[in-house]
Tab-separated table of C-alpha atoms in Angstrom:
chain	number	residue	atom	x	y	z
A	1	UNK	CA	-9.714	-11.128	6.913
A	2	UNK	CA	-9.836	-14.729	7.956
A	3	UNK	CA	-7.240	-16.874	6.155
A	4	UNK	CA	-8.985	-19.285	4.158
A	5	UNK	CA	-7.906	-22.794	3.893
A	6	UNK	CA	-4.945	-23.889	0.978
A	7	UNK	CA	-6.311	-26.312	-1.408
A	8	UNK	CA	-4.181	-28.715	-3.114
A	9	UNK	CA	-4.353	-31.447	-5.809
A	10	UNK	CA	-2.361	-34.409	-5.240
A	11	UNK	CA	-1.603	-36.603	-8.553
A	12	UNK	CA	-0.565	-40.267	-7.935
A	13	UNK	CA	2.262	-40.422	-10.528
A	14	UNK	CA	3.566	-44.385	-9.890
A	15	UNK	CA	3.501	-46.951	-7.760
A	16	UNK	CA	6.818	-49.660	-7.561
A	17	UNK	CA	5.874	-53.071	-6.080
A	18	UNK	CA	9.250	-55.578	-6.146
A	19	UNK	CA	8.861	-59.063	-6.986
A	20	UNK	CA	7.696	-61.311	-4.476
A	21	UNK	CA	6.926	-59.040	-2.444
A	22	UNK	CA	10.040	-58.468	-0.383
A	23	UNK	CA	10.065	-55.385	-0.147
A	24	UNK	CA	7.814	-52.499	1.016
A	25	UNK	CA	5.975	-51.225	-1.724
A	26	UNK	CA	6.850	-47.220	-3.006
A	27	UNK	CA	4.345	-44.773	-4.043
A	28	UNK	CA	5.614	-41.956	-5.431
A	29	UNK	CA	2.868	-38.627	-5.575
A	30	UNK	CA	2.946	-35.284	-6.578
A	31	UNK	CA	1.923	-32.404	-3.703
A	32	UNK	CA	0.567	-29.485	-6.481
A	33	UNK	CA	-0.266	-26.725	-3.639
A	34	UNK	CA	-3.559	-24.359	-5.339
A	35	UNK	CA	-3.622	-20.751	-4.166
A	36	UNK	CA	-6.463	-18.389	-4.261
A	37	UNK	CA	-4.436	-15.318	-3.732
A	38	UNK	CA	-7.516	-13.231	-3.423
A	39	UNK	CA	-8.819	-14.632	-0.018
A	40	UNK	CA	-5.462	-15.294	1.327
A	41	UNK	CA	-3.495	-11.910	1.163
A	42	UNK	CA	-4.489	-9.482	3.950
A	43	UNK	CA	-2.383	-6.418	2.451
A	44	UNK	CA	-0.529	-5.547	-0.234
A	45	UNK	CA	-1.661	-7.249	-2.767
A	46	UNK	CA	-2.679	-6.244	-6.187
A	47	UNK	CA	-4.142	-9.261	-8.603
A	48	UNK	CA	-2.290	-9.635	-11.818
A	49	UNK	CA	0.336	-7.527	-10.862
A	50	UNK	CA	3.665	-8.847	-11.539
A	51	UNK	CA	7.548	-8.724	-12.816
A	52	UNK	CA	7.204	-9.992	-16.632
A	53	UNK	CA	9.160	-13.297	-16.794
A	54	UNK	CA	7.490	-14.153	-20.450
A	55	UNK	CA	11.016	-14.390	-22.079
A	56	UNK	CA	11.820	-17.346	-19.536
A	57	UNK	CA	14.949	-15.977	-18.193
A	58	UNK	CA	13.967	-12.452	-16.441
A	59	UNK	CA	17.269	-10.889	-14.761
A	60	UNK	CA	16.132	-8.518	-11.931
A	61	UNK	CA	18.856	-5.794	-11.306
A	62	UNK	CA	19.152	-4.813	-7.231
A	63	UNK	CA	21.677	-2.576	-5.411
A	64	UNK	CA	22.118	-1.870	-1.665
A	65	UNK	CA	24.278	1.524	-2.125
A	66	UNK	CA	22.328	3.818	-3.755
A	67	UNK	CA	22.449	6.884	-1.622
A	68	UNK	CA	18.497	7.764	-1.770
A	69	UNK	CA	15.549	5.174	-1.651
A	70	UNK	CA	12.431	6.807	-3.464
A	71	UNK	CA	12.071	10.109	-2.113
A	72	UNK	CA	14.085	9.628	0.672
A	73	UNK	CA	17.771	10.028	1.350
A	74	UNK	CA	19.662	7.121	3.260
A	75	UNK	CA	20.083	7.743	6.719
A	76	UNK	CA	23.602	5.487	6.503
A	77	UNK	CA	24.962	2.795	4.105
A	78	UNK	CA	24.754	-0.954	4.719
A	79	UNK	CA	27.365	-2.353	6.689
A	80	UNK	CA	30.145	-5.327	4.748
A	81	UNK	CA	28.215	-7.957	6.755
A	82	UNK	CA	24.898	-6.288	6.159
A	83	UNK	CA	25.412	-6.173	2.399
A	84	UNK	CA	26.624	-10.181	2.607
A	85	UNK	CA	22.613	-10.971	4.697
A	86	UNK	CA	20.749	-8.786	2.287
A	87	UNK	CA	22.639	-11.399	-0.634
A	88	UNK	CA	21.347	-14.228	1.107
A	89	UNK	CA	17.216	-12.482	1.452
A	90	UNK	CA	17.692	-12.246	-2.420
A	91	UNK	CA	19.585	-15.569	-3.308
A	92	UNK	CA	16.066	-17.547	-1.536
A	93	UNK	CA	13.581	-15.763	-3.626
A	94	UNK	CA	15.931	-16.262	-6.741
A	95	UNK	CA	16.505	-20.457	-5.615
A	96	UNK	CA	12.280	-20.553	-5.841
A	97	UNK	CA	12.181	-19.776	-8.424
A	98	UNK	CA	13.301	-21.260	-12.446
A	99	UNK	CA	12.580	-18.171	-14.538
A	100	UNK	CA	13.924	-15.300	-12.699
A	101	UNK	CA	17.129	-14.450	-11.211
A	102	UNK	CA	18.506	-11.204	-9.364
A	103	UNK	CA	21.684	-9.789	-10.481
A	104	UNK	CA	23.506	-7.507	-7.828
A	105	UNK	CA	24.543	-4.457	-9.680
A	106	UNK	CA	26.591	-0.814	-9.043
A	107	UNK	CA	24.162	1.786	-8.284
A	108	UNK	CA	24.987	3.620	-11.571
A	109	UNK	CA	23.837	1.091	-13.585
A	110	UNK	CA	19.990	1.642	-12.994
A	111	UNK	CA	19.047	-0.871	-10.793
A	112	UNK	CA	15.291	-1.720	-11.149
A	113	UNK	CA	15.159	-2.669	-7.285
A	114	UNK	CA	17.204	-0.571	-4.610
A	115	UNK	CA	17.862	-0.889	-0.966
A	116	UNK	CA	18.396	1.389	1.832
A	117	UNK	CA	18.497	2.186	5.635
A	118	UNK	CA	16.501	5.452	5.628
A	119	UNK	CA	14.640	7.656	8.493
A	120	UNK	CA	11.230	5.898	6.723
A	121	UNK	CA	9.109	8.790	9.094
A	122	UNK	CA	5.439	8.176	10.065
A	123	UNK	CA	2.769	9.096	7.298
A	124	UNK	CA	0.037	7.741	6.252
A	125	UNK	CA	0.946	4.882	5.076
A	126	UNK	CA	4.263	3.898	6.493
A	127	UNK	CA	3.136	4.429	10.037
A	128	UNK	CA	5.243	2.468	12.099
A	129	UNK	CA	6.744	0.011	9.792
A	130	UNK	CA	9.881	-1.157	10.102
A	131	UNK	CA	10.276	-1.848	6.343
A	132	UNK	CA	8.385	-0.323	3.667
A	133	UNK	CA	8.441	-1.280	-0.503
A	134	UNK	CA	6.845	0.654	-3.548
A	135	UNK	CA	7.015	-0.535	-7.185
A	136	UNK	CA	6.257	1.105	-10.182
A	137	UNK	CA	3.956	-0.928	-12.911
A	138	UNK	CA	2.742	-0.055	-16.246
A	139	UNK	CA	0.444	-1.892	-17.671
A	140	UNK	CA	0.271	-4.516	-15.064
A	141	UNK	CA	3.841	-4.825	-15.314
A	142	UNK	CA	6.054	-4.226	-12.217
A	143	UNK	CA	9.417	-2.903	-13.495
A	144	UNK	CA	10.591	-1.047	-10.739
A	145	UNK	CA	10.978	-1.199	-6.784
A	146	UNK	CA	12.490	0.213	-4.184
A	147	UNK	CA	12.732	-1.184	-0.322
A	148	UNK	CA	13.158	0.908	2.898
A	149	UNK	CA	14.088	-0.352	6.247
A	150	UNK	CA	13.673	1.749	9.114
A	151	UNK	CA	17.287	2.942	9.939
A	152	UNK	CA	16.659	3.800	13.759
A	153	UNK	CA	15.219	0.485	14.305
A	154	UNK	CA	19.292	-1.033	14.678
A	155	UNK	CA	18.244	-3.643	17.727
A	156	UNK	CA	15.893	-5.402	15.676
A	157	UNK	CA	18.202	-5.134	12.425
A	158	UNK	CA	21.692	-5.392	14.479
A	159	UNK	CA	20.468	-9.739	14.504
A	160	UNK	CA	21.298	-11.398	11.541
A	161	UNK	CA	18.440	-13.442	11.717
A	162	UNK	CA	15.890	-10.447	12.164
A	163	UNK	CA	17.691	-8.447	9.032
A	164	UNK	CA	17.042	-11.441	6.422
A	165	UNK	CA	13.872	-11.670	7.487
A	166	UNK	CA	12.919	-8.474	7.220
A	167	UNK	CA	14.319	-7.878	3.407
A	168	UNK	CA	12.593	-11.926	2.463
A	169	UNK	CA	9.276	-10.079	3.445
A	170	UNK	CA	9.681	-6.574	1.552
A	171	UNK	CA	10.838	-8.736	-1.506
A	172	UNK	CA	8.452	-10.408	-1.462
A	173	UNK	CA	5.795	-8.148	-1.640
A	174	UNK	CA	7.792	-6.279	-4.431
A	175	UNK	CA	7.371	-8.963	-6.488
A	176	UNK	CA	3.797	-9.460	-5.845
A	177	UNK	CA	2.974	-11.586	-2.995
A	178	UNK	CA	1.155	-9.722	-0.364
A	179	UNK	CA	0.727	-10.487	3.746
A	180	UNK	CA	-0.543	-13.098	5.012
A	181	UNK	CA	-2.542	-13.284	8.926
A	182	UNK	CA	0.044	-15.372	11.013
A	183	UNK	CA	-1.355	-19.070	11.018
A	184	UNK	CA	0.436	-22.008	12.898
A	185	UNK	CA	-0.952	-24.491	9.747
A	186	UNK	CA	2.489	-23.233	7.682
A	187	UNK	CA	5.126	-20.766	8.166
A	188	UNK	CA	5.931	-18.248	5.664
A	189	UNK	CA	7.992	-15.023	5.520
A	190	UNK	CA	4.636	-13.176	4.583
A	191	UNK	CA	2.690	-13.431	7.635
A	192	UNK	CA	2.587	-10.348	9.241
A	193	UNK	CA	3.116	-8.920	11.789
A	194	UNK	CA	6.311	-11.324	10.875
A	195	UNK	CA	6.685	-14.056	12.461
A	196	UNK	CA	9.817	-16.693	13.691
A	197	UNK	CA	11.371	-18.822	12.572
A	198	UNK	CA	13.751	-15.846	11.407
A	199	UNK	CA	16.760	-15.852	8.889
A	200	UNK	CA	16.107	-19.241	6.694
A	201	UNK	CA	18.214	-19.245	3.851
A	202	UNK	CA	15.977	-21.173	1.966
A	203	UNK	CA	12.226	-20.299	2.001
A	204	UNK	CA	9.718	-22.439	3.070
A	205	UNK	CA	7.182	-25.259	1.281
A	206	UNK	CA	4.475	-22.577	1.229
A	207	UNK	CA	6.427	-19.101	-0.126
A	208	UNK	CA	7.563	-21.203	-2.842
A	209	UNK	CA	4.798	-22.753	-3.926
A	210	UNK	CA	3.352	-18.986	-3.721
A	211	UNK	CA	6.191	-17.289	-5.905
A	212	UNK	CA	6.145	-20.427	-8.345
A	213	UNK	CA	2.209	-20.027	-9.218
A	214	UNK	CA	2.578	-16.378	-9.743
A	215	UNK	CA	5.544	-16.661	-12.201
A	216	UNK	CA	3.665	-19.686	-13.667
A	217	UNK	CA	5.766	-22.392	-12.380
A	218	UNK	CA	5.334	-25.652	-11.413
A	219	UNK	CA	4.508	-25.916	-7.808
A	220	UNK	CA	4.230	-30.176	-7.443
A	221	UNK	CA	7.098	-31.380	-5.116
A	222	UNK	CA	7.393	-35.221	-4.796
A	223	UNK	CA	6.046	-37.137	-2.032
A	224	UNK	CA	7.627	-41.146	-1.210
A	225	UNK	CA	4.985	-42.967	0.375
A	226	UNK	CA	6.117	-46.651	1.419
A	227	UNK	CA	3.639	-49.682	2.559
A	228	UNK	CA	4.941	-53.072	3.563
């Protein structure tokens, strides 16, 4: 599916002007990215399916050492240094955005989203995917997920970089965003097949403008402007 164009409304919110004149005048607008999620997302993507973040202050639950990942076992547990990159893929979708947080928790406490190195063997489905996510939803309500990465994949996952990447995408799709068709107008963690630049630690203009209009948020940055 062809990637439609993003349309945005821009709101003028002031305009400074110093006396006399001696200075360059400051405009100061609002960017308010518009998303139609429908004609955008390639894959994985189910309208009006979502985490509930109602109360304002949703606390997601993750672990990375549970020993089995949906319905399979983990081929080997994440490393100190790959527990500390999987942190950061997390900590960028929770700095987007204001009403939802994740909360790194001991595998016996019930995560709702769990992470794992597993075989992840061809079906019908997976085919040869180096990550893979499921969620469970009632009601149009996603309270559950679980994220695989493909454990005999270890040169692409062995670069930091690659690894962050990689979980940034599969989290976001668990919580709702789907793939996007790689497009040089923006770069976002979605586009698949995935795409560089690899690793951020803070997402990009266009995934959080994404997550924010989901959850309801405010997606307006501000924009300075200056004319002499």
């Amino acid at each position: 599916m062809k990637l439609k164009t993003l349309s945005t409304i821009v709101v003028c919110l002031a305009i400074f002007i110093s006396p006399l004149n001696t200075h360059p005048a400051v405009a100061i607008t609002q960017k308010c990215p518009i998303f139609d999620f429908k004609q955008m997302f390639i894959a994985d993507y189910t309208a009006g399916s979502r985490w509930d973040n109602s109360s304002g202050d949703l606390h997601i639950t993750w672990s990375s050492r549970s020993t089995s990942i949906y319905d399979e076992t983990i081929a080997r547990p994440f490393s100190d240094k790959e527990n500390a990159w999987i942190r950061i893929a997390f900590q960028s979708w929770d700095d987007a955005l204001d009403t939802i947080s994740f909360q790194e928790v001991d595998p016996t406490a019930s995560p709702e989203i769990v992470i794992g190195f597993v075989p992840l063997k061809p079906s019908a489905i997976q085919l040869n995917a180096m990550g893979f996510w499921n969620t469970w939803v009632a009601d149009g309500i996603r309270y559950k997920a679980t994220i695989k990465l493909k454990a005999s994949d270890m040169k692409w996952f062995s670069n930091k970089n690659q690894f962050i990447h990689s979980v940034q995408h599969e989290l976001g799709n668990a919580l709702g965003l789907g793939d996007l068709n790689p497009n040089s107008a923006f770069t976002s963690v979605l586009e698949d097949p995935w795409q560089p630049p690899y690793g951020r630690s803070h997402l990009g203009d266009t995934d959080t403008a994404m997550i924010r209009q989901m959850y309801g948020e405010s997606t307006c940055t501000p924009i300075l402007t200056t004319k002499p």
